[in-house]
Coordinates of N, CA and C in Angstrom, one line a residue:
X14 N -1.6 18.8 -2.3 CA -0.9 17.6 -2.7 C -0.6 16.6 -1.6
X15 N -0.7 15.3 -1.9 CA -0.5 14.3 -0.8 C 1.0 14.0 -0.7
X16 N 1.4 13.7 0.5 CA 2.8 13.3 0.7 C 3.3 12.1 -0.1
X17 N 2.4 11.1 -0.1 CA 2.7 9.8 -0.7 C 1.4 9.2 -1.2
X18 N 1.5 8.0 -1.8 CA 0.4 7.2 -2.2 C 0.6 5.8 -1.6
X19 N -0.5 5.2 -1.0 CA -0.5 3.8 -0.6 C -1.5 3.1 -1.5
X20 N -1.0 2.0 -2.0 CA -1.8 1.2 -2.9 C -2.0 -0.2 -2.3
X21 N -3.3 -0.6 -2.2 CA -3.6 -1.9 -1.7 C -4.2 -2.7 -2.9
X22 N -3.4 -3.8 -3.3 CA -3.8 -4.7 -4.3 C -4.8 -5.7 -3.8
X23 N -6.0 -5.6 -4.1 CA -7.1 -6.6 -3.8 C -7.1 -6.9 -2.3
X24 N -7.2 -5.9 -1.4 CA -7.2 -6.2 0.1 C -8.4 -7.1 0.4
X25 N -8.2 -8.0 1.4 CA -9.2 -9.0 1.8 C -9.8 -8.8 3.2
X26 N -9.1 -8.1 4.1 CA -9.5 -8.0 5.5 C -9.9 -6.6 5.9
X27 N -11.2 -6.4 6.1 CA -11.7 -5.0 6.4 C -10.9 -4.3 7.5
X28 N -10.6 -4.9 8.6 CA -9.9 -4.1 9.7 C -8.5 -3.6 9.2
X29 N -7.8 -4.4 8.4 CA -6.6 -3.9 7.9 C -6.7 -2.7 7.0
X30 N -7.7 -2.7 6.1 CA -7.9 -1.6 5.2 C -8.4 -0.4 6.0
X31 N -9.2 -0.6 7.0 CA -9.7 0.5 7.9 C -8.5 1.1 8.6
X32 N -7.6 0.3 9.2 CA -6.5 0.8 9.9 C -5.5 1.6 9.0
X33 N -5.4 1.1 7.8 CA -4.5 1.8 6.8 C -5.1 3.1 6.4
X34 N -6.5 3.1 6.2 CA -7.1 4.4 5.9 C -6.9 5.4 7.0
X35 N -7.0 5.0 8.2 CA -6.8 5.9 9.3 C -5.3 6.4 9.3
X36 N -4.4 5.6 9.0 CA -3.0 6.0 8.9 C -2.8 7.0 7.8
X37 N -3.5 6.8 6.6 CA -3.4 7.7 5.5 C -4.0 9.1 5.9
X38 N -5.1 9.1 6.7 CA -5.7 10.3 7.1 C -4.8 11.1 8.0
X39 N -4.1 10.4 8.9 CA -3.2 11.0 9.8 C -1.9 11.5 9.2
X40 N -1.6 11.1 8.0 CA -0.3 11.4 7.4 C -0.4 12.1 6.0
X41 N -1.6 12.5 5.6 CA -1.9 13.1 4.3 C -1.4 12.2 3.2
X42 N -1.9 11.0 3.2 CA -1.5 10.1 2.1 C -2.7 9.6 1.4
X43 N -2.6 9.6 0.0 CA -3.7 9.2 -0.8 C -3.8 7.6 -0.8
X44 N -5.0 7.1 -0.6 CA -5.2 5.6 -0.5 C -5.8 5.2 -1.8
X45 N -5.2 4.2 -2.5 CA -5.7 3.6 -3.7 C -6.0 2.1 -3.5
X46 N -7.2 1.8 -3.8 CA -7.7 0.4 -3.6 C -8.0 -0.3 -5.0
X47 N -7.3 -1.4 -5.3 CA -7.5 -2.1 -6.5 C -8.4 -3.3 -6.3
X48 N -9.5 -3.3 -7.0 CA -10.5 -4.4 -6.9 C -10.0 -5.7 -7.6
X49 N -10.6 -6.8 -7.2 CA -11.8 -6.9 -6.3 C -11.3 -6.8 -4.8
X50 N -12.2 -6.2 -4.0 CA -12.0 -6.1 -2.6 C -12.6 -7.3 -1.9
X51 N -12.1 -7.8 -0.8 CA -12.6 -8.9 -0.1 C -13.7 -8.5 0.8
X52 N -14.3 -7.4 0.6 CA -15.3 -6.8 1.5 C -16.1 -5.7 0.8
X53 N -17.2 -5.4 1.4 CA -18.0 -4.2 0.8 C -17.5 -3.0 1.5
X54 N -17.5 -1.9 0.8 CA -16.9 -0.6 1.4 C -17.8 -0.1 2.5
X55 N -19.0 -0.6 2.7 CA -19.8 -0.2 3.8 C -19.7 -1.2 5.0
X56 N -18.7 -2.1 4.9 CA -18.5 -3.1 5.9 C -18.3 -2.4 7.3
X57 N -19.0 -3.0 8.3 CA -18.9 -2.5 9.7 C -17.5 -2.5 10.2
X58 N -16.8 -3.6 10.0 CA -15.4 -3.7 10.5 C -14.5 -2.7 9.8
X59 N -14.7 -2.5 8.6 CA -13.9 -1.5 7.8 C -14.1 -0.1 8.4
X60 N -15.3 0.3 8.6 CA -15.7 1.6 9.2 C -15.2 1.7 10.6
X61 N -15.3 0.7 11.4 CA -14.9 0.7 12.8 C -13.4 0.9 12.9
X62 N -12.6 0.2 12.1 CA -11.1 0.3 12.1 C -10.7 1.7 11.7
X63 N -11.4 2.3 10.8 CA -11.0 3.6 10.3 C -11.5 4.7 11.2
X64 N -12.3 4.3 12.2 CA -13.0 5.3 13.2 C -13.6 6.4 12.4
X65 N -13.5 7.6 13.0 CA -14.2 8.7 12.3 C -13.2 9.5 11.4
X66 N -12.2 8.8 10.8 CA -11.3 9.5 10.0 C -11.6 9.4 8.5
X67 N -12.6 8.7 8.1 CA -12.9 8.4 6.7 C -13.1 9.7 5.9
X68 N -13.7 10.7 6.5 CA -13.9 12.0 5.7 C -12.5 12.7 5.5
X69 N -11.5 12.3 6.1 CA -10.2 12.9 6.0 C -9.3 12.2 5.0
X70 N -9.8 11.1 4.4 CA -9.0 10.2 3.5 C -9.4 10.4 2.1
X71 N -8.4 10.6 1.2 CA -8.7 10.6 -0.2 C -8.5 9.1 -0.7
X72 N -9.6 8.5 -1.2 CA -9.6 7.1 -1.6 C -10.0 7.1 -3.1
X73 N -9.2 6.4 -3.8 CA -9.5 6.1 -5.3 C -9.6 4.6 -5.4
X74 N -10.6 4.2 -6.3 CA -10.8 2.8 -6.6 C -10.5 2.5 -8.0
X75 N -10.0 1.3 -8.3 CA -9.7 0.9 -9.7 C -10.2 -0.5 -9.8
X76 N -10.7 -0.8 -11.0 CA -11.3 -2.1 -11.3 C -10.2 -3.2 -11.4
X77 N -9.0 -2.8 -11.8 CA -7.9 -3.8 -11.9 C -6.6 -3.1 -11.9
X78 N -5.5 -3.9 -11.9 CA -4.2 -3.3 -11.8 C -3.8 -2.5 -13.0
X79 N -4.2 -3.0 -14.2 CA -3.9 -2.2 -15.4 C -4.5 -0.9 -15.5
X80 N -5.8 -0.8 -15.0 CA -6.4 0.6 -14.9 C -5.6 1.5 -14.0
X81 N -5.2 0.9 -12.8 CA -4.4 1.7 -11.9 C -3.1 2.2 -12.6
X82 N -2.4 1.3 -13.2 CA -1.1 1.7 -13.9 C -1.4 2.7 -15.0
X83 N -2.4 2.6 -15.8 CA -2.7 3.5 -16.9 C -3.0 4.9 -16.3
X84 N -3.7 5.0 -15.2 CA -4.0 6.3 -14.6 C -2.8 7.0 -13.9
X85 N -1.7 6.2 -13.7 CA -0.6 6.7 -13.0 C 0.7 6.4 -13.7
X86 N 0.7 6.4 -15.0 CA 1.9 5.9 -15.8 C 3.1 6.7 -15.5
X87 N 3.0 7.9 -15.0 CA 4.2 8.7 -14.7 C 4.7 8.6 -13.3
X88 N 4.1 7.7 -12.5 CA 4.4 7.5 -11.1 C 5.7 6.7 -10.8
X89 N 6.2 6.9 -9.6 CA 7.4 6.0 -9.2 C 6.8 5.0 -8.2
X90 N 7.0 3.7 -8.4 CA 6.4 2.7 -7.7 C 7.4 1.8 -6.9
X91 N 7.0 1.4 -5.7 CA 7.7 0.5 -4.9 C 6.8 -0.6 -4.5
X92 N 7.1 -1.8 -4.7 CA 6.2 -3.0 -4.5 C 6.8 -3.8 -3.3
X93 N 6.0 -3.9 -2.3 CA 6.5 -4.6 -1.0 C 6.1 -6.1 -1.1
X94 N 7.0 -6.9 -0.7 CA 6.8 -8.4 -0.8 C 7.7 -9.1 0.2
X95 N 7.2 -10.1 0.9 CA 8.1 -10.9 1.8 C 8.9 -11.9 1.0
X96 N 8.7 -11.9 -0.3 CA 9.4 -12.9 -1.2 C 10.5 -12.3 -2.0
X97 N 11.0 -11.2 -1.7 CA 12.1 -10.5 -2.4 C 13.3 -10.2 -1.5
X98 N 14.4 -9.8 -2.0 CA 15.6 -9.6 -1.2 C 15.9 -8.2 -0.8
X99 N 15.6 -7.2 -1.6 CA 16.0 -5.8 -1.3 C 15.2 -5.2 -0.2
X100 N 15.9 -4.8 0.9 CA 15.2 -4.2 2.1 C 14.6 -2.8 1.7
X101 N 13.5 -2.5 2.3 CA 12.8 -1.2 2.0 C 13.7 0.0 2.4
X102 N 14.7 -0.2 3.2 CA 15.6 0.9 3.6 C 16.7 1.2 2.6
X103 N 16.7 0.4 1.5 CA 17.8 0.6 0.5 C 17.4 1.5 -0.7
X104 N 16.2 2.2 -0.6 CA 15.8 3.1 -1.6 C 15.7 4.5 -1.0
X105 N 15.7 5.5 -1.9 CA 15.5 6.9 -1.6 C 14.1 7.3 -2.1
X106 N 13.2 7.5 -1.1 CA 11.8 7.8 -1.5 C 11.7 9.3 -1.8
X107 N 10.7 9.6 -2.6 CA 10.4 11.0 -3.0 C 8.9 11.3 -2.8
X108 N 8.6 12.6 -2.6 CA 7.2 12.9 -2.4 C 6.4 12.4 -3.6
X109 N 5.2 11.9 -3.4 CA 4.4 11.4 -4.4 C 4.6 10.0 -4.8
X110 N 5.6 9.3 -4.3 CA 5.8 7.9 -4.6 C 4.6 7.0 -4.3
X111 N 4.5 5.9 -4.9 CA 3.5 4.9 -4.7 C 4.1 3.7 -4.0
X112 N 3.5 3.4 -2.8 CA 4.0 2.2 -2.1 C 2.8 1.2 -2.3
X113 N 3.2 0.1 -2.9 CA 2.2 -0.9 -3.3 C 2.3 -2.2 -2.5
X114 N 1.2 -2.6 -1.9 CA 1.1 -3.8 -1.0 C 0.1 -4.8 -1.6
X115 N 0.4 -6.1 -1.4 CA -0.4 -7.1 -1.9 C -1.5 -7.6 -0.9
X116 N -2.2 -8.7 -1.3 CA -3.2 -9.3 -0.5 C -2.6 -9.9 0.8
X117 N -3.4 -9.9 1.8 CA -3.0 -10.5 3.1 C -2.6 -11.9 3.0
X118 N -3.4 -12.7 2.2 CA -3.1 -14.2 2.1 C -2.1 -14.6 1.1
X119 N -2.0 -13.8 0.0 CA -1.2 -14.2 -1.1 C -0.1 -13.2 -1.5
X120 N -0.2 -12.0 -1.0 CA 0.8 -11.0 -1.4 C 0.5 -10.5 -2.8
X121 N 1.6 -10.0 -3.5 CA 1.5 -9.6 -4.9 C 1.6 -10.7 -5.8
X122 N 0.9 -10.7 -7.0 CA 1.1 -11.8 -7.9 C 2.5 -11.8 -8.5
X123 N 2.9 -13.0 -8.9 CA 4.3 -13.2 -9.4 C 4.5 -12.3 -10.7
X124 N 3.5 -12.2 -11.5 CA 3.7 -11.4 -12.7 C 3.9 -9.9 -12.4
X125 N 3.4 -9.4 -11.4 CA 3.6 -8.0 -11.0 C 5.1 -7.9 -10.4
X126 N 5.4 -8.8 -9.6 CA 6.8 -8.8 -9.0 C 7.9 -9.0 -10.1
X127 N 7.6 -9.8 -11.1 CA 8.5 -10.0 -12.2 C 8.6 -8.8 -13.1
X128 N 7.5 -8.2 -13.4 CA 7.4 -7.0 -14.2 C 8.1 -5.8 -13.6
X129 N 8.1 -5.7 -12.3 CA 8.7 -4.6 -11.6 C 9.8 -5.0 -10.6
X130 N 10.5 -6.0 -11.0 CA 11.6 -6.7 -10.2 C 12.5 -5.7 -9.6
X131 N 12.9 -4.7 -10.3 CA 13.9 -3.7 -9.7 C 13.3 -2.7 -8.7
X132 N 11.9 -2.8 -8.6 CA 11.3 -1.9 -7.6 C 10.6 -2.6 -6.5
X133 N 11.0 -3.9 -6.3 CA 10.4 -4.7 -5.2 C 11.2 -4.6 -4.0
X134 N 10.6 -4.4 -2.9 CA 11.2 -4.3 -1.6 C 10.6 -5.2 -0.5
X135 N 11.4 -5.5 0.5 CA 11.0 -6.4 1.6 C 11.2 -5.7 2.9
X136 N 10.4 -6.1 3.9 CA 10.7 -5.7 5.3 C 11.3 -7.0 5.9
X137 N 12.6 -6.9 6.3 CA 13.3 -8.0 6.9 C 12.6 -8.6 8.1
X138 N 12.6 -10.0 8.1 CA 12.0 -10.7 9.3 C 12.9 -11.9 9.5
X139 N 12.7 -12.5 10.7 CA 13.4 -13.8 11.0 C 12.9 -14.9 10.1
X140 N 13.8 -15.8 9.8 CA 13.5 -16.9 8.8 C 12.3 -17.7 9.1
X141 N 12.0 -17.9 10.4 CA 10.9 -18.9 10.7 C 9.5 -18.2 10.7
X142 N 9.4 -17.0 10.2 CA 8.1 -16.3 10.1 C 7.7 -16.1 8.7
X143 N 6.3 -16.0 8.5 CA 5.8 -15.9 7.1 C 5.7 -14.5 6.7
X144 N 5.0 -13.6 7.5 CA 4.8 -12.2 7.0 C 4.3 -11.4 8.2
X145 N 4.5 -10.1 8.1 CA 4.0 -9.1 9.0 C 2.6 -8.7 8.6
X146 N 1.7 -8.4 9.5 CA 0.4 -7.9 9.2 C 0.4 -6.8 8.2
X147 N -0.5 -6.8 7.3 CA -0.5 -5.8 6.2 C -0.5 -4.4 6.8
X148 N -1.4 -4.1 7.7 CA -1.5 -2.7 8.2 C -0.1 -2.3 8.9
X149 N 0.5 -3.2 9.6 CA 1.8 -2.9 10.2 C 2.9 -2.7 9.1
X150 N 2.8 -3.5 8.1 CA 3.8 -3.4 7.0 C 3.6 -2.0 6.3
X151 N 2.4 -1.6 6.1 CA 2.2 -0.3 5.5 C 2.7 0.8 6.4
X152 N 2.5 0.7 7.7 CA 3.0 1.7 8.6 C 4.5 1.8 8.6
X153 N 5.2 0.6 8.5 CA 6.7 0.6 8.5 C 7.1 1.3 7.2
X154 N 6.6 1.0 6.1 CA 7.0 1.6 4.8 C 6.7 3.1 4.8
X155 N 5.5 3.4 5.2 CA 5.1 4.8 5.1 C 6.0 5.7 6.0
X156 N 6.2 5.3 7.2 CA 7.0 6.2 8.1 C 8.5 6.3 7.7
X157 N 9.0 5.2 7.1 CA 10.4 5.4 6.6 C 10.4 6.4 5.4
X158 N 9.4 6.3 4.5 CA 9.3 7.2 3.4 C 9.1 8.6 3.9
X159 N 8.2 8.8 4.8 CA 7.9 10.1 5.4 C 9.2 10.7 6.1
X160 N 9.9 9.9 6.8 CA 11.2 10.3 7.4 C 12.2 10.8 6.3
X161 N 12.3 10.0 5.3 CA 13.2 10.4 4.2 C 12.8 11.7 3.5
X162 N 11.6 11.9 3.3 CA 11.2 13.1 2.6 C 10.9 14.3 3.5
X163 N 11.3 14.0 4.8 CA 11.3 15.1 5.8 C 9.9 15.7 6.0
X164 N 8.9 14.9 6.1 CA 7.5 15.4 6.4 C 7.4 15.9 7.8
X165 N 7.9 15.1 8.7 CA 7.8 15.4 10.1 C 9.2 15.8 10.7

């Protein structure tokens, strides 16, 4: 069983996804990718960022968000966005939770944030900044969740 699940909603930048895949390999986390992807899965930059860890990552692909939700209807979900108020430190994570992150350029769609309003979290930043890099945001969320569920 995997410790947690990381979900990337329509990721656009291959090195970010590759770095996140490497993180998932190192922490026994299942990686879920929701299409469309902004790159081909054989992309050089994607493979390079993931180094030689790809064989250690469990990756699942979904054609759209509804397919993902249908296949995991019993899951607990947390949606990360720079456009919400509740800090990621205000929840109690459990093994098997799904941490969902949006696109690098647009984040999560408004309809998803509205539908799951009570499960949306943010990583606090200074007011004059737009957002933290996707791979770094995933790392912050993942390691707080792993700390809480006492994996390490």
